[in-house]
Amino acid sequence: MSIQITGHTRLGGLLGSPVSHSLSPLMHNETFQLLGIDWIYLCFDTGQAELKNLVQGFREMNVFGFNITMPDKERIMEHLDGFSEAAAMIGAVNTVKNEDGRLIGHNTDGIGYMRSAAEQGYDIHSGPMTLLGAGGAASSIAVQAALDGVPVLHIVNRKGRSWNHAQKIVDLINRNTFCRADLTDSADQRALGRCLEESTLLTNATSVGMAPVTDVSPISDVSMFHPGLTVSDIIYNPGRTKLLNDAKQAGCRTFNGMYMLLHQGAAAFQIWTGLEMPVEKIREKYFTV
Ligand code: NAP
């Protein structure tokens, strides 16, 4: 892929640290080329830099927008001018659009996950969903699942860093959507078993099983799996986690986080441009699993 930079080329990109491994520049620059959009997308490692100054620099350069990844998804919020409904509920932003000088924050992680689940044939109205985790990605998925119409959501996390935040998300969902949400301590294995027994979808949004520590699973009792349960992991490195291997052996349908990554990018592209990303072309070139 060769990119032509002109005197009109507009800038956007990805803020966070680390960012050099990201597939986002490939996905977005390829799409700009395919659709004849004179924009460019670069990675900016925030490292020790002042986020406030970086955002001010972006404002001055009139960027079209940008993405934000760990560890800045929450910290970015105080530097923005407004938020989508989902981003405000989640309390984290991964996509910013420049709307005539106003920087508006969105969160497309949950949209990406829900689209990937639909693509795998999962019907969100088919039953309750159990979500493991309460960090940034899990919060985004929880809110989007509720907004999309999942009827019952069991959030399961250890009692620790994210517990109070998870309780806040549960309250927000119960107050603002038709979804009934609750929170379970992952140490309570009987309660976890009850959640899974009635669920049709299990989503691992913890980092348990992610490289380099791949021989662990957030579900240690494999008898909790049943064939009516679709099991998904938002981890994509490794492509098949221990959770997915155990679940497949128990007869469950499974999918990983690769296409969530693709669809969160497609949703960001749509927010910036109002256009559809040619997802199949991008999938074929950069997301073959
Ligand atoms: P995060 O905000 O740090 O949240 C991590 C979550 O995992 C928290 O709920 C945390 O619980 C839990 N956790 C971590 N270590 C644990 C352990 N040893 N035992 C039990 N729970 C543990 O991270 P994040 O941004 O949400 O990312 C989570 C995972 O999703 C990562 O693997 C990331 O690569 C992946 N991800 C994938 C995509 C995609 O597009 N596919 C997008 C975003 C993230 P505590 O809060 O109690 O520590």
Short mmCIF file of C-alpha atoms and ligand atoms in Angstrom, two decimals:
data_model
loop_
_atom_site.label_atom_id
_atom_site.label_comp_id
_atom_site.label_asym_id
_atom_site.label_seq_id
_atom_site.Cartn_x
_atom_site.Cartn_y
_atom_site.Cartn_z
CA MET A 1 0.00 0.00 0.00
CA SER A 2 1.45 3.40 -0.96
CA ILE A 3 -0.20 6.56 0.35
CA GLN A 4 -0.24 9.87 -1.45
CA ILE A 5 0.06 12.83 0.90
CA THR A 6 -1.22 16.11 -0.54
CA GLY A 7 -1.47 19.68 0.71
CA HIS A 8 -5.04 18.86 1.77
CA THR A 9 -4.38 15.63 3.66
CA ARG A 10 -6.03 15.61 7.09
CA LEU A 11 -4.50 13.92 10.09
CA GLY A 12 -5.93 11.56 12.67
CA GLY A 13 -4.54 8.65 14.63
CA LEU A 14 -4.21 6.58 17.77
CA LEU A 15 -3.13 7.80 21.22
CA GLY A 16 -1.99 5.43 23.95
CA SER A 17 0.98 3.39 25.09
CA PRO A 18 2.10 1.03 23.68
CA VAL A 19 0.64 1.57 20.21
CA SER A 20 3.28 0.33 17.79
CA HIS A 21 1.67 -3.16 17.52
CA SER A 22 -1.73 -1.73 16.53
CA LEU A 23 -3.57 -2.88 13.39
CA SER A 24 -5.55 0.39 13.32
CA PRO A 25 -3.20 2.33 10.95
CA LEU A 26 -3.34 -0.53 8.41
CA MET A 27 -7.12 -0.82 8.64
CA HIS A 28 -7.86 2.91 8.41
CA ASN A 29 -5.23 3.95 5.86
CA GLU A 30 -6.26 1.07 3.58
CA THR A 31 -9.90 2.18 3.87
CA PHE A 32 -9.04 5.84 3.12
CA GLN A 33 -7.27 4.64 -0.03
CA LEU A 34 -10.09 2.32 -1.09
CA LEU A 35 -12.70 5.08 -0.67
CA GLY A 36 -10.52 7.92 -2.03
CA ILE A 37 -10.46 9.87 1.26
CA ASP A 38 -7.49 12.25 1.60
CA TRP A 39 -6.83 11.47 5.26
CA ILE A 40 -3.98 9.76 7.10
CA TYR A 41 -3.93 7.80 10.37
CA LEU A 42 -0.77 7.58 12.50
CA CYS A 43 0.15 6.18 15.95
CA PHE A 44 1.25 8.52 18.75
CA ASP A 45 2.77 6.86 21.84
CA THR A 46 1.59 9.01 24.75
CA GLY A 47 4.31 7.64 27.07
CA GLN A 48 5.06 10.26 29.72
CA ALA A 49 3.63 13.12 27.63
CA GLU A 50 0.91 15.40 29.02
CA LEU A 51 -2.37 14.21 27.52
CA LYS A 52 -3.77 17.72 27.81
CA ASN A 53 -1.00 19.11 25.57
CA LEU A 54 -1.39 16.31 23.03
CA VAL A 55 -5.12 16.93 22.75
CA GLN A 56 -4.54 20.68 22.45
CA GLY A 57 -2.03 19.98 19.62
CA PHE A 58 -4.64 17.84 17.86
CA ARG A 59 -7.18 20.64 18.23
CA GLU A 60 -4.77 23.20 16.74
CA MET A 61 -4.03 20.90 13.79
CA ASN A 62 -7.75 20.39 13.16
CA VAL A 63 -7.50 16.58 13.10
CA PHE A 64 -10.55 14.70 11.79
CA GLY A 65 -10.54 12.64 14.96
CA PHE A 66 -8.58 9.99 16.81
CA ASN A 67 -8.72 6.75 18.78
CA ILE A 68 -7.49 6.27 22.34
CA THR A 69 -6.31 3.01 23.81
CA MET A 70 -4.92 1.91 27.18
CA PRO A 71 -4.02 3.56 29.51
CA ASP A 72 -5.78 6.79 28.47
CA LYS A 73 -9.40 5.80 27.75
CA GLU A 74 -10.72 7.30 30.99
CA ARG A 75 -8.18 10.14 31.43
CA ILE A 76 -9.01 11.56 27.99
CA MET A 77 -12.55 12.45 29.08
CA GLU A 78 -11.65 15.62 30.98
CA HIS A 79 -10.13 17.06 27.78
CA LEU A 80 -13.21 16.57 25.57
CA ASP A 81 -16.26 18.76 24.89
CA GLY A 82 -19.06 16.16 24.84
CA PHE A 83 -19.89 12.44 24.75
CA SER A 84 -22.20 9.87 23.17
CA GLU A 85 -24.79 8.33 25.49
CA ALA A 86 -22.83 5.05 25.67
CA ALA A 87 -19.46 6.74 26.35
CA ALA A 88 -20.97 8.81 29.16
CA MET A 89 -22.47 5.67 30.76
CA ILE A 90 -19.29 3.61 30.33
CA GLY A 91 -17.02 6.36 31.63
CA ALA A 92 -14.44 5.68 28.92
CA VAL A 93 -13.79 6.83 25.34
CA ASN A 94 -11.96 5.04 22.53
CA THR A 95 -12.97 7.27 19.60
CA VAL A 96 -13.07 11.07 19.29
CA LYS A 97 -14.66 12.99 16.43
CA ASN A 98 -13.79 16.59 15.67
CA GLU A 99 -17.17 18.26 15.05
CA ASP A 100 -16.30 21.77 13.85
CA GLY A 101 -13.74 22.25 16.60
CA ARG A 102 -15.68 20.39 19.33
CA LEU A 103 -14.11 17.09 20.33
CA ILE A 104 -16.86 14.53 20.98
CA GLY A 105 -16.06 11.19 22.67
CA HIS A 106 -17.58 7.84 21.71
CA ASN A 107 -16.94 4.25 22.69
CA THR A 108 -17.01 1.62 19.94
CA ASP A 109 -15.55 -1.39 21.83
CA GLY A 110 -19.01 -2.60 22.85
CA ILE A 111 -20.43 -1.96 19.37
CA GLY A 112 -17.54 -3.99 17.93
CA TYR A 113 -18.21 -6.90 20.26
CA MET A 114 -21.98 -6.94 19.69
CA ARG A 115 -21.49 -6.83 15.90
CA SER A 116 -19.02 -9.70 16.05
CA ALA A 117 -21.46 -11.74 18.17
CA ALA A 118 -24.28 -11.09 15.68
CA GLU A 119 -21.98 -12.05 12.83
CA GLN A 120 -21.36 -15.41 14.55
CA GLY A 121 -25.11 -16.00 14.50
CA TYR A 122 -25.74 -15.18 18.16
CA ASP A 123 -29.29 -13.88 18.79
CA ILE A 124 -29.13 -11.40 21.70
CA HIS A 125 -32.77 -12.06 22.56
CA SER A 126 -32.16 -15.80 23.00
CA GLY A 127 -31.40 -15.56 26.72
CA PRO A 128 -29.24 -14.10 29.49
CA MET A 129 -25.60 -13.19 28.95
CA THR A 130 -22.78 -13.69 31.46
CA LEU A 131 -19.91 -11.21 31.20
CA LEU A 132 -16.62 -11.89 32.97
CA GLY A 133 -14.75 -8.69 33.84
CA ALA A 134 -15.51 -5.12 34.80
CA GLY A 135 -12.59 -3.19 33.33
CA GLY A 136 -12.66 -0.82 30.34
CA ALA A 137 -13.62 -3.30 27.63
CA ALA A 138 -16.10 -5.16 29.85
CA SER A 139 -17.89 -1.91 30.81
CA SER A 140 -18.24 -0.98 27.17
CA ILE A 141 -19.65 -4.40 26.28
CA ALA A 142 -22.03 -4.36 29.27
CA VAL A 143 -23.52 -0.98 28.35
CA GLN A 144 -23.80 -1.79 24.63
CA ALA A 145 -25.36 -5.19 25.31
CA ALA A 146 -27.98 -3.51 27.49
CA LEU A 147 -28.63 -0.72 24.97
CA ASP A 148 -28.93 -3.29 22.16
CA GLY A 149 -31.58 -5.31 24.04
CA VAL A 150 -29.92 -8.19 25.90
CA PRO A 151 -32.68 -9.06 28.42
CA VAL A 152 -30.57 -10.17 31.41
CA LEU A 153 -26.88 -9.48 32.08
CA HIS A 154 -24.83 -11.19 34.78
CA ILE A 155 -21.54 -9.35 35.35
CA VAL A 156 -18.96 -11.46 37.18
CA ASN A 157 -15.72 -10.03 38.59
CA ARG A 158 -13.41 -10.54 41.52
CA LYS A 159 -13.96 -8.24 44.49
CA GLY A 160 -11.15 -5.78 43.86
CA ARG A 161 -10.14 -2.79 41.79
CA SER A 162 -13.22 -2.70 39.51
CA TRP A 163 -15.92 -3.82 41.97
CA ASN A 164 -17.37 -0.38 42.79
CA HIS A 165 -17.24 0.67 39.15
CA ALA A 166 -19.06 -2.55 38.18
CA GLN A 167 -21.77 -1.80 40.74
CA LYS A 168 -22.14 1.67 39.21
CA ILE A 169 -22.50 0.19 35.70
CA VAL A 170 -25.12 -2.29 36.96
CA ASP A 171 -27.12 0.57 38.57
CA LEU A 172 -26.87 2.68 35.40
CA ILE A 173 -28.06 -0.19 33.22
CA ASN A 174 -30.99 -0.97 35.52
CA ARG A 175 -32.01 2.70 35.67
CA ASN A 176 -31.61 3.56 31.97
CA THR A 177 -32.34 0.41 29.96
CA PHE A 178 -34.81 -2.51 29.87
CA CYS A 179 -31.98 -4.95 30.65
CA ARG A 180 -31.88 -6.48 34.16
CA ALA A 181 -28.24 -6.47 35.32
CA ASP A 182 -26.61 -7.92 38.44
CA LEU A 183 -23.11 -8.36 39.82
CA THR A 184 -21.57 -11.60 41.12
CA ASP A 185 -18.28 -12.22 42.90
CA SER A 186 -16.22 -14.63 40.78
CA ALA A 187 -15.04 -16.34 43.99
CA ASP A 188 -18.63 -17.57 44.50
CA GLN A 189 -18.46 -20.58 42.17
CA ARG A 190 -22.01 -21.74 42.93
CA ALA A 191 -23.40 -18.34 41.91
CA LEU A 192 -21.22 -18.37 38.79
CA GLY A 193 -22.57 -21.84 37.96
CA ARG A 194 -26.15 -20.56 38.28
CA CYS A 195 -25.40 -17.62 35.95
CA LEU A 196 -23.93 -19.93 33.30
CA GLU A 197 -26.68 -22.52 33.62
CA GLU A 198 -29.32 -20.05 32.41
CA SER A 199 -27.09 -18.12 29.98
CA THR A 200 -26.87 -18.52 26.20
CA LEU A 201 -23.74 -16.35 25.88
CA LEU A 202 -20.55 -16.19 27.95
CA THR A 203 -18.08 -13.39 27.26
CA ASN A 204 -14.62 -13.27 28.77
CA ALA A 205 -13.59 -9.61 28.98
CA THR A 206 -10.91 -10.15 31.62
CA SER A 207 -7.28 -10.41 30.59
CA VAL A 208 -7.09 -13.98 32.00
CA GLY A 209 -5.68 -16.23 29.27
CA MET A 210 -4.02 -13.44 27.29
CA ALA A 211 -0.42 -13.95 26.09
CA PRO A 212 2.07 -14.52 27.60
CA VAL A 213 0.18 -16.41 30.38
CA THR A 214 -1.97 -18.67 28.20
CA ASP A 215 -2.41 -21.83 30.31
CA VAL A 216 -5.15 -20.30 32.51
CA SER A 217 -8.89 -19.89 32.07
CA PRO A 218 -11.41 -17.74 33.96
CA ILE A 219 -13.70 -20.84 34.13
CA SER A 220 -11.89 -23.56 36.05
CA ASP A 221 -14.88 -25.92 36.41
CA VAL A 222 -15.52 -27.12 32.85
CA SER A 223 -18.71 -28.91 33.95
CA MET A 224 -20.33 -25.42 33.90
CA PHE A 225 -20.27 -25.45 30.08
CA HIS A 226 -23.36 -26.72 28.27
CA PRO A 227 -24.09 -27.02 24.55
CA GLY A 228 -26.68 -24.21 24.65
CA LEU A 229 -23.94 -21.78 25.69
CA THR A 230 -21.96 -19.81 23.10
CA VAL A 231 -18.55 -19.01 24.61
CA SER A 232 -16.55 -16.01 23.44
CA ASP A 233 -13.27 -14.42 24.42
CA ILE A 234 -12.39 -10.84 23.52
CA ILE A 235 -8.73 -11.83 23.69
CA TYR A 236 -7.22 -12.36 20.23
CA ASN A 237 -3.66 -13.20 21.25
CA PRO A 238 -3.61 -16.17 21.37
CA GLY A 239 -6.28 -16.75 18.74
CA ARG A 240 -7.65 -19.67 20.79
CA THR A 241 -7.47 -19.27 24.56
CA LYS A 242 -7.73 -22.11 27.06
CA LEU A 243 -11.30 -20.95 27.75
CA LEU A 244 -12.26 -21.39 24.09
CA ASN A 245 -10.53 -24.77 23.82
CA ASP A 246 -12.23 -26.10 26.98
CA ALA A 247 -15.61 -24.79 25.83
CA LYS A 248 -15.27 -26.29 22.37
CA GLN A 249 -14.41 -29.65 23.89
CA ALA A 250 -17.63 -29.41 25.92
CA GLY A 251 -19.65 -28.90 22.72
CA CYS A 252 -20.06 -25.09 22.86
CA ARG A 253 -19.89 -22.73 19.89
CA THR A 254 -16.94 -20.37 20.34
CA PHE A 255 -15.43 -17.18 18.89
CA ASN A 256 -12.50 -14.94 19.76
CA GLY A 257 -11.87 -11.16 19.86
CA MET A 258 -10.37 -10.68 16.40
CA TYR A 259 -13.57 -9.51 14.75
CA MET A 260 -14.48 -7.29 17.71
CA LEU A 261 -11.27 -5.45 16.87
CA LEU A 262 -12.27 -5.16 13.22
CA HIS A 263 -15.80 -3.96 14.00
CA GLN A 264 -14.79 -1.42 16.67
CA GLY A 265 -12.56 0.12 13.98
CA ALA A 266 -15.35 0.03 11.40
CA ALA A 267 -17.67 1.77 13.88
CA ALA A 268 -15.04 4.48 14.54
CA PHE A 269 -14.60 4.98 10.80
CA GLN A 270 -18.36 5.41 10.41
CA ILE A 271 -18.45 8.00 13.22
CA TRP A 272 -15.69 10.04 11.52
CA THR A 273 -16.91 9.78 7.92
CA GLY A 274 -20.57 8.72 7.96
CA LEU A 275 -19.49 5.96 5.57
CA GLU A 276 -19.36 2.17 5.86
CA MET A 277 -15.91 0.59 6.03
CA PRO A 278 -15.52 -2.11 3.36
CA VAL A 279 -15.25 -4.64 6.16
CA GLU A 280 -14.87 -7.75 3.99
CA LYS A 281 -11.88 -6.34 2.11
CA ILE A 282 -10.21 -5.26 5.36
CA ARG A 283 -11.00 -8.59 7.02
CA GLU A 284 -9.52 -10.53 4.12
CA LYS A 285 -6.31 -8.51 4.08
CA TYR A 286 -5.56 -8.00 7.79
CA PHE A 287 -7.89 -10.15 9.90
CA THR A 288 -7.66 -13.68 8.58
CA VAL A 289 -7.81 -15.88 11.68
P1 NAP B 1 -8.71 -3.65 32.11
O1 NAP B 1 -9.51 -2.40 32.10
O2 NAP B 1 -7.39 -3.65 32.80
O3 NAP B 1 -9.64 -4.80 32.77
C1 NAP B 1 -9.13 -6.10 33.04
C2 NAP B 1 -10.22 -6.97 33.66
O4 NAP B 1 -9.67 -8.28 33.91
C3 NAP B 1 -10.72 -6.46 35.01
O5 NAP B 1 -12.05 -6.87 35.20
C4 NAP B 1 -9.79 -7.22 35.98
O6 NAP B 1 -10.29 -7.32 37.29
C5 NAP B 1 -9.76 -8.57 35.31
N1 NAP B 1 -8.57 -9.35 35.67
C6 NAP B 1 -7.29 -9.06 35.34
N2 NAP B 1 -6.47 -10.02 35.85
C7 NAP B 1 -7.28 -10.92 36.50
C8 NAP B 1 -7.03 -12.13 37.21
N3 NAP B 1 -5.79 -12.62 37.36
N4 NAP B 1 -8.08 -12.80 37.72
C9 NAP B 1 -9.35 -12.32 37.56
N5 NAP B 1 -9.65 -11.17 36.90
C10 NAP B 1 -8.62 -10.48 36.37
O7 NAP B 1 -8.42 -4.15 30.63
P2 NAP B 1 -9.36 -4.02 29.34
O8 NAP B 1 -8.95 -2.86 28.53
O9 NAP B 1 -10.77 -4.12 29.77
O10 NAP B 1 -8.91 -5.33 28.53
C11 NAP B 1 -9.28 -6.64 28.97
C12 NAP B 1 -8.88 -7.66 27.90
O11 NAP B 1 -9.63 -7.40 26.72
C13 NAP B 1 -7.43 -7.62 27.48
O12 NAP B 1 -7.01 -8.95 27.28
C14 NAP B 1 -7.44 -6.86 26.15
O13 NAP B 1 -6.39 -7.24 25.29
C15 NAP B 1 -8.78 -7.31 25.57
N6 NAP B 1 -9.38 -6.34 24.64
C16 NAP B 1 -9.74 -6.76 23.40
C17 NAP B 1 -10.34 -5.89 22.50
C18 NAP B 1 -10.72 -6.36 21.11
O14 NAP B 1 -11.01 -5.51 20.25
N7 NAP B 1 -10.80 -7.65 20.88
C19 NAP B 1 -10.57 -4.54 22.87
C20 NAP B 1 -10.20 -4.13 24.17
C21 NAP B 1 -9.61 -5.05 25.06
P3 NAP B 1 -9.84 -6.19 38.37
O15 NAP B 1 -10.35 -4.90 37.86
O16 NAP B 1 -10.46 -6.66 39.64
O17 NAP B 1 -8.34 -6.19 38.39
#
